Coordinates of C-alpha atoms and ligand atoms in Angstrom, one line a residue:
X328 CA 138.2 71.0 107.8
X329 CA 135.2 71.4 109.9
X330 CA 132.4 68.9 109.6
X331 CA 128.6 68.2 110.7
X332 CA 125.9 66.3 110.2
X333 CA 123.5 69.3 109.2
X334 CA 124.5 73.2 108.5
X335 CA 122.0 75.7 108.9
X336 CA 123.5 78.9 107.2
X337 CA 122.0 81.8 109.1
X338 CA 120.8 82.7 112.7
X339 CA 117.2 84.7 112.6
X340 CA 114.5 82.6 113.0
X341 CA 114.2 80.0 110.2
X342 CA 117.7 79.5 110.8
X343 CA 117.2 78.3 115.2
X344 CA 113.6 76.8 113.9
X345 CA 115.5 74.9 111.6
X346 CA 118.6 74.0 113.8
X347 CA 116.2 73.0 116.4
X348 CA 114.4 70.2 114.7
X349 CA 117.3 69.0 112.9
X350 CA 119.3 68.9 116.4
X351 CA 115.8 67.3 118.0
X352 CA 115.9 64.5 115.5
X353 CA 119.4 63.4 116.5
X354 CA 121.8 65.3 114.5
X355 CA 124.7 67.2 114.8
X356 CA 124.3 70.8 114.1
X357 CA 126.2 73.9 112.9
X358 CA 125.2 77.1 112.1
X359 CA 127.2 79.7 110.5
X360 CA 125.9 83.4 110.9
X361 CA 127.5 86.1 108.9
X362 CA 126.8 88.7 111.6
X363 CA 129.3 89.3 114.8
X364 CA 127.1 88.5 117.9
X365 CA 126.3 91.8 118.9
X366 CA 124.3 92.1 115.2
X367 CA 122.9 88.6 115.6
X368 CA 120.0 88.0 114.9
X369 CA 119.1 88.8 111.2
X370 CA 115.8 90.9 110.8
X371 CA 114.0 88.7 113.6
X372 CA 115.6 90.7 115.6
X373 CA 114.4 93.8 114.8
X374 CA 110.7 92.5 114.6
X375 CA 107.4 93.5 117.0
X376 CA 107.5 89.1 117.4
X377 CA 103.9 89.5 116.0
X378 CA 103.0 86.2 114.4
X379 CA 100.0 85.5 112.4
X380 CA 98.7 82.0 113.2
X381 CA 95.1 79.9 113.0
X382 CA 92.6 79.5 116.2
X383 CA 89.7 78.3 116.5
X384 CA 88.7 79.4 120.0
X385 CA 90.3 80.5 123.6
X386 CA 91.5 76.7 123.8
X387 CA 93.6 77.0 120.7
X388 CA 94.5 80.4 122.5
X389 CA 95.2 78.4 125.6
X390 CA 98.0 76.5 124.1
X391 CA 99.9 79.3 123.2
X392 CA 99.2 81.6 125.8
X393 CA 99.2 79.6 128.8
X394 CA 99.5 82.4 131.1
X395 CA 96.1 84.3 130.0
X396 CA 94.0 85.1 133.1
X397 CA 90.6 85.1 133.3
X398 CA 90.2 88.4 134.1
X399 CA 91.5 88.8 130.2
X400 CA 89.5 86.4 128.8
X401 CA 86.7 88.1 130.6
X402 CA 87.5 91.2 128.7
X403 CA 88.9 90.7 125.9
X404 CA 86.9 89.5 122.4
X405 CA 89.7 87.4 120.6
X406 CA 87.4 86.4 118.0
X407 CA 88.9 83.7 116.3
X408 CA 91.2 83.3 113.2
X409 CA 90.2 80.2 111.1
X410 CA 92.2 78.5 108.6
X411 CA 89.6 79.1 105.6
X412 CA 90.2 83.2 106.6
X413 CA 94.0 82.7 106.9
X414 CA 93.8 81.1 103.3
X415 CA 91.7 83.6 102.1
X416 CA 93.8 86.5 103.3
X417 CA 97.2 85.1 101.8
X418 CA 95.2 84.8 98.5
X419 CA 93.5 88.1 98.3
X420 CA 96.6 90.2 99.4
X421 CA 98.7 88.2 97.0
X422 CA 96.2 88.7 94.3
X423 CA 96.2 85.2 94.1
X424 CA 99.5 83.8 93.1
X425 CA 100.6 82.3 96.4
X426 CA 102.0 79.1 95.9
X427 CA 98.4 77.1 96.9
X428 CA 100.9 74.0 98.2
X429 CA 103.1 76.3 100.2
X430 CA 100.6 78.3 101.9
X431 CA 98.4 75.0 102.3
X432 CA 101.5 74.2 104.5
X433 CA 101.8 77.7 106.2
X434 CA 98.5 77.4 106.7
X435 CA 97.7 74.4 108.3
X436 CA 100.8 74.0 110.1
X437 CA 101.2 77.4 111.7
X438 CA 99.1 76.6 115.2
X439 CA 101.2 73.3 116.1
X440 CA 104.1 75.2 114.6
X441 CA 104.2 77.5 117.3
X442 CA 102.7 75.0 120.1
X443 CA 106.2 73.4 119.3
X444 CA 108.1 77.0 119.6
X445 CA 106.0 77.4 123.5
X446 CA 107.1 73.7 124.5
X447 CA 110.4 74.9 123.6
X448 CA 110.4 77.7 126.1
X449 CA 109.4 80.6 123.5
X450 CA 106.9 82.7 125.4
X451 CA 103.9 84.4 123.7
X452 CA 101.6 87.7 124.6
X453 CA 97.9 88.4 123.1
X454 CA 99.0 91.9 121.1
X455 CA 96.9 93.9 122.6
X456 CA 99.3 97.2 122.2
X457 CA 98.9 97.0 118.9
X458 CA 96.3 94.8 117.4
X459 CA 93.5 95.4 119.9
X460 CA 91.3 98.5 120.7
X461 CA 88.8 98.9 123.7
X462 CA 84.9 99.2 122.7
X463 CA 82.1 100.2 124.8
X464 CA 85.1 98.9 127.8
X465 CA 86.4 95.6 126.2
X466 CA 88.8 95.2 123.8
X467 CA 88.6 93.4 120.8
X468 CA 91.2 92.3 118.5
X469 CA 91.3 93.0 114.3
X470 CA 93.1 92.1 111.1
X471 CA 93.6 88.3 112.3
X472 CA 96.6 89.0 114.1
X473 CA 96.6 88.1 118.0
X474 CA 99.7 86.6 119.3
X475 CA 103.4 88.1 119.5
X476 CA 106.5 87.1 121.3
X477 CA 107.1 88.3 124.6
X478 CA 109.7 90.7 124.0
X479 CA 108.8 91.4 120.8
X480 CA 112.3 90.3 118.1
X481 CA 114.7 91.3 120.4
X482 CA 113.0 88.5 123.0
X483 CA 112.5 85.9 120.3
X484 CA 116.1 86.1 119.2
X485 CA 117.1 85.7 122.7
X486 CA 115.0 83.1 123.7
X487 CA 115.8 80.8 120.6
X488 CA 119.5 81.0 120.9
X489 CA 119.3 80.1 124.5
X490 CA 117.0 77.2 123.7
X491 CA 119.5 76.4 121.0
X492 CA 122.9 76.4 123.2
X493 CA 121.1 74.3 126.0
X494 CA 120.0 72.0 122.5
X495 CA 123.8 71.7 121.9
X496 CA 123.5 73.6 118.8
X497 CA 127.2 75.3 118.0
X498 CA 127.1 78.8 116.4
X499 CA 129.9 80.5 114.7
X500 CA 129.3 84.7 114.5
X501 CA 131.3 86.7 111.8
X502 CA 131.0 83.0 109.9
X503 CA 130.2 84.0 105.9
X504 CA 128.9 81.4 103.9
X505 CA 130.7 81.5 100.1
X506 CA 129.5 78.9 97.9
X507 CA 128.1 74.8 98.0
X508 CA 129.8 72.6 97.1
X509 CA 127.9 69.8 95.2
X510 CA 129.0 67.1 92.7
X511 CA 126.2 65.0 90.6
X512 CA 125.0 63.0 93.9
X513 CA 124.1 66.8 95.7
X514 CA 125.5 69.0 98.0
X515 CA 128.3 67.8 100.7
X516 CA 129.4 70.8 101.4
X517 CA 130.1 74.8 102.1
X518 CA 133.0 77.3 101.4
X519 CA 132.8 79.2 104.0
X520 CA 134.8 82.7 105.5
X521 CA 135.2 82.6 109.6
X522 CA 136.9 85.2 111.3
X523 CA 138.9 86.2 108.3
X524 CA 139.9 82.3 107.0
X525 CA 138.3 81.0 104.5
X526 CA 137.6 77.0 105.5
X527 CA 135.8 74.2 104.3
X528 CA 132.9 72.4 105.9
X529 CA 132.0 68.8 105.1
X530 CA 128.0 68.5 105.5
X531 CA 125.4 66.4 105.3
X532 CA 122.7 68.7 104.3
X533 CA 122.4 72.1 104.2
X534 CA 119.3 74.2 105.4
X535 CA 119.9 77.8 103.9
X536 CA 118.4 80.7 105.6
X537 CA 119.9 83.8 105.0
X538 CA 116.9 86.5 104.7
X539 CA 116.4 88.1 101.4
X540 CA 118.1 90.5 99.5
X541 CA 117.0 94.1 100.6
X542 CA 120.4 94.8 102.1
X543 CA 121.7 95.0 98.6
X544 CA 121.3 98.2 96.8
X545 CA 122.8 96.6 93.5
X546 CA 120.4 93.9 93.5
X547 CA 117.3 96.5 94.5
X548 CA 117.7 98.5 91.6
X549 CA 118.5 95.6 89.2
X550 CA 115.7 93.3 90.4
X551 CA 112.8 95.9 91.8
X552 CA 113.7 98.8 89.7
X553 CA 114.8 102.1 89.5
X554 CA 114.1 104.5 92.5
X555 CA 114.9 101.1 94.7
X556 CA 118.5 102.2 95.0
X557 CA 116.9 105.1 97.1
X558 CA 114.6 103.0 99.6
X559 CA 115.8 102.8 103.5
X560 CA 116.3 99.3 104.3
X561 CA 114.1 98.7 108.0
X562 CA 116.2 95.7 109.4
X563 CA 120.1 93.8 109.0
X564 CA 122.8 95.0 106.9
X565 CA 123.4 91.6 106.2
X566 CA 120.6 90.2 103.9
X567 CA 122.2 90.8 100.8
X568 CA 120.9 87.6 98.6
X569 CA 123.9 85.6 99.4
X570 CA 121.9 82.6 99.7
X571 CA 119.8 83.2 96.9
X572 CA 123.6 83.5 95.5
X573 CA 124.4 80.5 96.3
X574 CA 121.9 78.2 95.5
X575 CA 121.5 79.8 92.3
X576 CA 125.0 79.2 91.3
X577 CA 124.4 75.1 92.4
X578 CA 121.5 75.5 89.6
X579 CA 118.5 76.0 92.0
X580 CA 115.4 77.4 89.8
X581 CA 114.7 80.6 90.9
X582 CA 110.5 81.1 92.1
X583 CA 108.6 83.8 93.3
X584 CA 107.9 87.7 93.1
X585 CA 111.4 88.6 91.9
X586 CA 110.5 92.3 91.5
X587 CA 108.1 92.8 94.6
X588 CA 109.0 93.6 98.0
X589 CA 107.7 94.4 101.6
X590 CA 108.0 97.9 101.9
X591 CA 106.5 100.6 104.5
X592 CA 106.3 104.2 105.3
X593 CA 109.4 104.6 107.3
X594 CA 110.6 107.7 109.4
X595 CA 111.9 110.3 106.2
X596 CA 115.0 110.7 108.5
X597 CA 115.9 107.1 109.3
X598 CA 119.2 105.9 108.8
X599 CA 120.3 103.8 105.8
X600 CA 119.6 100.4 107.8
X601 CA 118.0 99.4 110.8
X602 CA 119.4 100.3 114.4
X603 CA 118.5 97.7 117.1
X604 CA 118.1 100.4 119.4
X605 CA 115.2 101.5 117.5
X606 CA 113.7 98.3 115.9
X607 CA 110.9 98.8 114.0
X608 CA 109.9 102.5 115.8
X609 CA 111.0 104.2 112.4
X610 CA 107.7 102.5 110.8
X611 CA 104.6 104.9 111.3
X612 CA 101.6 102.6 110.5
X613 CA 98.7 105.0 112.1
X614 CA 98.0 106.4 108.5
X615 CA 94.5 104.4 108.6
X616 CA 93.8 107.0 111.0
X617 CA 94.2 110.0 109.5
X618 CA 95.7 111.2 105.8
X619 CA 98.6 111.2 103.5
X620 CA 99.5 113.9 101.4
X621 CA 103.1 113.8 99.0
X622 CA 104.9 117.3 97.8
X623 CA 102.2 118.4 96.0
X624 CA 99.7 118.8 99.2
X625 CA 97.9 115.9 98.0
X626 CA 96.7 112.5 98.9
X627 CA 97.8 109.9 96.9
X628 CA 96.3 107.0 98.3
X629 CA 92.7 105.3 100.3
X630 CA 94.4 105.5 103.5
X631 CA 91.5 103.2 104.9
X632 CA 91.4 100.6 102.1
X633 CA 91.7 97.9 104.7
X634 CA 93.0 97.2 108.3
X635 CA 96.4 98.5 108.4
X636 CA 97.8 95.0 108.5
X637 CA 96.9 94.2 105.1
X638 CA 97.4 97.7 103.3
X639 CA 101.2 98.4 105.1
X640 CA 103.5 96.2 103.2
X641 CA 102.7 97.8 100.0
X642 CA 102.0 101.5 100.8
X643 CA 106.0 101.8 101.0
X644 CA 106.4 101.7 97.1
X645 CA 103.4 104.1 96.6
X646 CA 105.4 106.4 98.7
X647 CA 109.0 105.9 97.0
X648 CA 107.0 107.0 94.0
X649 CA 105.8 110.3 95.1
X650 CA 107.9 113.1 94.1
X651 CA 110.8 113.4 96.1
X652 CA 110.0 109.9 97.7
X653 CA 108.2 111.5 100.6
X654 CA 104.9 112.0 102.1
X655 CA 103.6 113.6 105.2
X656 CA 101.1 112.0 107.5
X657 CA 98.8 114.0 109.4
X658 CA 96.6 113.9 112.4
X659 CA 93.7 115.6 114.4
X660 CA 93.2 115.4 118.3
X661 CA 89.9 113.0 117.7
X662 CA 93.0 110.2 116.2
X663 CA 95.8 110.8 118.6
X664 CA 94.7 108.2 121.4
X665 CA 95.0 105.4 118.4
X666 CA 98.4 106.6 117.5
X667 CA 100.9 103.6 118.0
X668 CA 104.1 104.0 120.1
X669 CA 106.2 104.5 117.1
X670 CA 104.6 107.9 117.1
X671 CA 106.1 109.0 120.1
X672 CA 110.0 108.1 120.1
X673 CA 112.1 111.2 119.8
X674 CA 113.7 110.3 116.7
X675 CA 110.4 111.1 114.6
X676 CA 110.4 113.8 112.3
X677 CA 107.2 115.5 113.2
X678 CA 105.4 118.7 113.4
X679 CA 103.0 119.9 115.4
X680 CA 100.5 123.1 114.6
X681 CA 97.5 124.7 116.2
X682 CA 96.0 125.9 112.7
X683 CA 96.1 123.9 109.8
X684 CA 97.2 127.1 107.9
X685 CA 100.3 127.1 110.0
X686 CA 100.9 123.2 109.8
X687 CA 100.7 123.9 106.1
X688 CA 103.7 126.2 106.7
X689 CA 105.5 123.8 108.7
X690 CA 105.6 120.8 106.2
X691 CA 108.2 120.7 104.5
X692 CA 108.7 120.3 100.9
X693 CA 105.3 120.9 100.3
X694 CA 102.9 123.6 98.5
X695 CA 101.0 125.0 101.6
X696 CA 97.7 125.7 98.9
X697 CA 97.8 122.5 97.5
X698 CA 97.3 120.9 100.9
X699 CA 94.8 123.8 102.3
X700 CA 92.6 123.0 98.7
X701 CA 93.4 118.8 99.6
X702 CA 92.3 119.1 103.0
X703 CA 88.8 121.2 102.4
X704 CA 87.9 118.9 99.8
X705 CA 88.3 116.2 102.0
X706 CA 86.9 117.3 105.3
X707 CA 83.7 118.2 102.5
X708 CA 83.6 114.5 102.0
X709 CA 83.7 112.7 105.1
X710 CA 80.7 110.6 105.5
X711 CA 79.7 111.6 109.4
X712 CA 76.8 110.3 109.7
X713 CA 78.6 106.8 109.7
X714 CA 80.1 105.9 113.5
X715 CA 83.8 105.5 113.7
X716 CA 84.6 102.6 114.7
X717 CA 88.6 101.5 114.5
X718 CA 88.0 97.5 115.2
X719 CA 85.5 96.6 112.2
X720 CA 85.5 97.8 108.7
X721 CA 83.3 100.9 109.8
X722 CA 82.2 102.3 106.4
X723 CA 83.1 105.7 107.4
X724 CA 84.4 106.8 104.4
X725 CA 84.2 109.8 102.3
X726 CA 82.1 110.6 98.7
X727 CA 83.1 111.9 96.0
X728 CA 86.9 112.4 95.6
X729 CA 88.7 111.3 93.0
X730 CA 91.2 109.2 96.1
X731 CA 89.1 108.2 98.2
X732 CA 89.4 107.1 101.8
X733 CA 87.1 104.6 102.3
X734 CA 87.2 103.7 105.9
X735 CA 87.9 105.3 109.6
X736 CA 87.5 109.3 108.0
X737 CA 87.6 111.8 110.7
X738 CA 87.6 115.7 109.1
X739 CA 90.5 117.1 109.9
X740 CA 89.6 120.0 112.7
X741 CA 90.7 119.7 116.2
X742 CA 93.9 121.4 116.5
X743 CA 96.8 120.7 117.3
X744 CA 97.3 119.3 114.3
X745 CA 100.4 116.5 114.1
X746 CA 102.4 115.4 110.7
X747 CA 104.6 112.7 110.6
X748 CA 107.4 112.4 107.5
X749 CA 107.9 109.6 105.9
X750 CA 109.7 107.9 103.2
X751 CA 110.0 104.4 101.9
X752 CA 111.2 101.6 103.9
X753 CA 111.8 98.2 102.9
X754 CA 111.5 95.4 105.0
X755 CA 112.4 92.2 102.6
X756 CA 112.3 90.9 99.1
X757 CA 109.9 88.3 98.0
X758 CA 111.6 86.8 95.1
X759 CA 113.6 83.9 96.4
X760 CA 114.4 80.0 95.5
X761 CA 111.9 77.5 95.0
X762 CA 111.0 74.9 97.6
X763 CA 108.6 71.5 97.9
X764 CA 106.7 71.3 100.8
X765 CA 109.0 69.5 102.5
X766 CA 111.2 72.7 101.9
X767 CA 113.3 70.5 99.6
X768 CA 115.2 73.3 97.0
X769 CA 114.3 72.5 93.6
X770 CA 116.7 72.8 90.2
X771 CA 115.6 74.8 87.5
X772 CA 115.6 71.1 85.4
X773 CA 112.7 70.7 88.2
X774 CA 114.4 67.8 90.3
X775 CA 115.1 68.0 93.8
X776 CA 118.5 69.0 95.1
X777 CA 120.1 66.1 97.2
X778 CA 120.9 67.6 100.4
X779 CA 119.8 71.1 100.3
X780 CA 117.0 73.0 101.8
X781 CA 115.9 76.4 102.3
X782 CA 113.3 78.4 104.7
X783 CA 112.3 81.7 105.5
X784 CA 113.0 85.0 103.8
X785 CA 114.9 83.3 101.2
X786 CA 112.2 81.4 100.1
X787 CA 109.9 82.3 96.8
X788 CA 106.5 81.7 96.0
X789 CA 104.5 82.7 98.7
X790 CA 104.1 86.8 98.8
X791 CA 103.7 88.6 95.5
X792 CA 102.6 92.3 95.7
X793 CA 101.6 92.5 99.1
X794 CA 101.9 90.8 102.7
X795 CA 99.6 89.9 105.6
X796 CA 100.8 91.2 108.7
X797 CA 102.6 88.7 110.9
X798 CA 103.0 85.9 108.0
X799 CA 106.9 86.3 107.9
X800 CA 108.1 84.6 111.4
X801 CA 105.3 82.5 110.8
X802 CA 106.1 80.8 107.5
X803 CA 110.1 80.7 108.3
X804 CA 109.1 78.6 112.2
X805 CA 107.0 76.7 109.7
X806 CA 108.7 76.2 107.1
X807 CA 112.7 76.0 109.2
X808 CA 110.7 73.4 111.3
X809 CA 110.1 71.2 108.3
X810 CA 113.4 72.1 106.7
X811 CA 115.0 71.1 109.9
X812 CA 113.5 67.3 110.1
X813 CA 113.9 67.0 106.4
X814 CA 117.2 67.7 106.7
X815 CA 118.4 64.6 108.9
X816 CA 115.5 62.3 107.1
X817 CA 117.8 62.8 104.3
X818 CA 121.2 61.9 106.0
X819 CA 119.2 58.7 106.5
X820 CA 118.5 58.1 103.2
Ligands
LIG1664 C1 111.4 96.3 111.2 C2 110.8 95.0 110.9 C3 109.7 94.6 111.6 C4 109.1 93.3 111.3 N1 108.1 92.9 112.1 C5 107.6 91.7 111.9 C6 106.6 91.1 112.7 O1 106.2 91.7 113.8 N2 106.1 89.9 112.4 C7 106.6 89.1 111.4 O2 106.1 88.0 111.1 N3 107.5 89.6 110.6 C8 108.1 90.8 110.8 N4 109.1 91.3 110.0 C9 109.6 90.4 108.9 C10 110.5 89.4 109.6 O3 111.6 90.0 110.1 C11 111.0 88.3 108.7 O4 109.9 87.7 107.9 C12 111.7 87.1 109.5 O5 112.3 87.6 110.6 C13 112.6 86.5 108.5 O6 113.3 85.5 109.2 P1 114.5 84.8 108.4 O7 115.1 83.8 109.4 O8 114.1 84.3 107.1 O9 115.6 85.9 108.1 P2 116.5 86.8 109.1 O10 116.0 86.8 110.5 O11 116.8 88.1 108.5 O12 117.9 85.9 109.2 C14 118.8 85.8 108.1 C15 120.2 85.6 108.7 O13 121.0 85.2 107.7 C16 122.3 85.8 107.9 N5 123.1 85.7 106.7 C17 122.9 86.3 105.5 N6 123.8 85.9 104.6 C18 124.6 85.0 105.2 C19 125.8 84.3 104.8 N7 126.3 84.4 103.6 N8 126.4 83.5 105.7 C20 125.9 83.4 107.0 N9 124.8 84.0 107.4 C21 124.2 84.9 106.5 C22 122.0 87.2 108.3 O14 123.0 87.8 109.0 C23 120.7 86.9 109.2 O15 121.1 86.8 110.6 C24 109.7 92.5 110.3 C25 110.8 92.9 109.6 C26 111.4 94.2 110.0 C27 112.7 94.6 109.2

């Protein structure tokens, strides 16, 4: 029988977060990760490392990006993302049922949460590739999102399990938790399968972080519907609820958006899960930048309803409900500078036409005089006489349409034309287990679980409908953190 002070079940990021501050307050730590090495990693891995997180000014900045020069400071406008606007954005894009306590703690905690991560050795970037476009020669960032990982998910992973082994931390790849095991005083331990044999570990606490349930197609369809069964799933293969599972089955009370998801437009031909090789290139998330049109030729959707990083996450299940699941993003010549890099890898199913009568041709699945009649009526309605401006809000919207596009609307006219397929992808589930704030798990009689503690993915009450950009990494280094030093406080007590 193995045993350990504290065993974190999982290795993305809430996982290491977690193992790291249980390790840094004196214990002993084990973590079991269902993936062989080579798939290690979780969905952190397959992540831009974009994390969403509270400054007040270039000194807040400072901390976490000691490397800026002044050259960038010079030209760059960082604005500032304040608590009171982080707040307000997880509220608004949740339509207000965030857990107030939990995101109080996001919140609040996310700028020393990741000053922690930097002492630690992680290494952070301003985004400018993808959250910052120049403006009368500076650039300026948007859509409160400023800071990603050098190395994007691919770097993070590496960087935390290299921090981790020189912590003393012990992993174990291909290592499947089961089942707790708990009698009337909590949990004290975890069937677990390593390498084939299935042993027991004697623990002090467990921190669960095994990612949500995406991977799963059975759960999909029961839990987020029918259709769901059909969705591409954008990261692991491994995520398949087992920790939801788990706890469950121990009597944790279930909490959270059970039947909503994260969920993007996602290359039409991507495979079934994610491939590291392409990490998150599959997503196309330029749409704010030109229109969307499903099998009928039409649009569907206001493409420019917001800044893409709070409209993204939930545009996926408007597509998975088109006909055929599908729709086609297009593009003029005056929007492709501001396409994102994802546009260009060579596994994108795109077409490209100098006329939009022959892109109509070209598109397939769809009735060519549907999207000629779509397209007039919208170039009719653009408001030009309102400057595009792809930084702010710009108003540049169009009048009269029954879907309108409210923001960033160019008329479709300078050949050639680009279209971009896409289908739904999912990235994770939001229904999950619930937690305190200390990221205690809590039984469905209400009481806290002796000895058990969850963080990240697989944790419920904090997104319901929709997502703000960059929130995920965020709230599981937040929320692993606590879990983490909670964890060994309670082998104290
Ligand atoms: C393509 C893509 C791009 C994204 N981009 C961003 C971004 O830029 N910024 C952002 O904030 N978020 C992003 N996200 C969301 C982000 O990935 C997650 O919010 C975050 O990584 C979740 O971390 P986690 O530790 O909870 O889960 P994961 O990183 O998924 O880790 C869960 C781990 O648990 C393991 N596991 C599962 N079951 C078991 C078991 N029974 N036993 C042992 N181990 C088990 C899995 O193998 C996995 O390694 C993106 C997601 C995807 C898919």
């Amino acid at each position: 029988m193995i045993q350990t002070d504290v065993l974190v079940v999982g290795a993305g990021n809430a996982a290491i977060c977690a193992a790291l501050a249980a390790r840094e307050a004196g214990a002993d730590v084990l973590v079991l990760e269902r993936a062989p090495e080579n798939e290690r990693g979780g969905n952190t891995a397959f992540t831009a490392g974009a994390m969403r997180v509270v400054y007040r000014d270039i000194k807040d900045l400072r901390v976490l990006l000691p490397d800026l020069t002044q050259d960038e400071v010079d030209g760059t406008d960082f604005g500032q993302y304040t608590a009171e606007q982080f707040h307000a954005d997880m509220q608004r894009v949740t339509e207000f049922r965030a857990d107030p306590d939990l995101v109080e703690v996001l919140v609040s905690r996310s700028h020393e949460t990741l000053a922690w991560m930097a002492a630690k050795g992680i290494r952070f970037a301003p985004a400018y590739g993808r959250q910052a476009f120049k403006v009368d020669g500076r650039f300026r960032f948007w859509g409160g999102l400023t800071v990603e990982v050098v190395g994007g998910g691919p770097g993070l992973v590496e960087s935390e399990h290299k921090i981790a082994s020189e912590a003393g931390i012990r992993i174990l790849y291909s290592a499947r938790a089961k089942g707790l095991l708990a009698d009337d005083r909590g949990v004290h331990g975890v069937m677990a399968v390593i390498d084939g044999v299935t042993t027991e570990i004697s623990v002090g606490a467990v921190v669960l972080a095994t990612g949500g349930f995406q991977a799963n197609v059975e759960w999909r369809t029961r839990y987020l519907g029918p259709g769901w069964d059909l969705a591409k799933v954008r990261g692991t293969r491994f995520n398949t609820g087992e920790g939801h599972r788990m706890a469950l089955d121990a009597g944790a009370s279930a909490a959270g958006h059970w039947s909503g998801c994260h969920a993007v437009g996602w290359d039409r031909n991507a495979p079934e899960y994610g491939d590291l090789a392409v990490g998150d290139g599959f997503q196309k998330h330029s749409y704010p930048f030109g229109i969307m049109v499903n099998a009928l030729g039409r649009r569907f959707m206001d493409e420019g309803a917001d800044f893409r990083n709070y409209t993204y996450a939930k545009y996926g299940s408007r597509i998975l409900a088109q006909p055929n699941q599908f729709a086609w993003q297009i593009f003029d010549q005056q929007a492709v500078h501001l396409l994102r890099d994802e546009y260009r890898i060579r596994e994108a199913t795109r077409v490209q036409a100098n006329t939009l009568e022959e892109l109509a041709q070209r598109l397939d699945g769809v009735d060519p005089d549907g999207f000629l009649d779509e397209v007039k009526a919208y170039n009719a309605a653009v408001r030009t006489d309102v400057r595009f401006d792809p930084t702010v809000k710009d108003g540049r919207g169009t009048v009269g349409l029954e879907v309108p596009k409210s923001n960033w609307a160019n008329q479709l006219t300078e050949g050639p034309f680009l279209a971009f397929q896409v289908t739904c992808g999912i990235t994770f589930t939001f229904g999950g287990v619930r937690i305190t704030p200390q990221a205690q798990v809590v039984s469905s009689e209400g009481t806290i679980m002796p000895g058990l503690f969850a963080c990240g993915e697989l944790v419920g009450g904090l997104f319901y409908h929709n997502y703000p950009g960059g929130t995920g990494l965020t709230a599981g280094s937040v929320f692993g953190r606590i879990a983490g030093t909670q964890a060994v406080a309670a082998l104290a007590g």
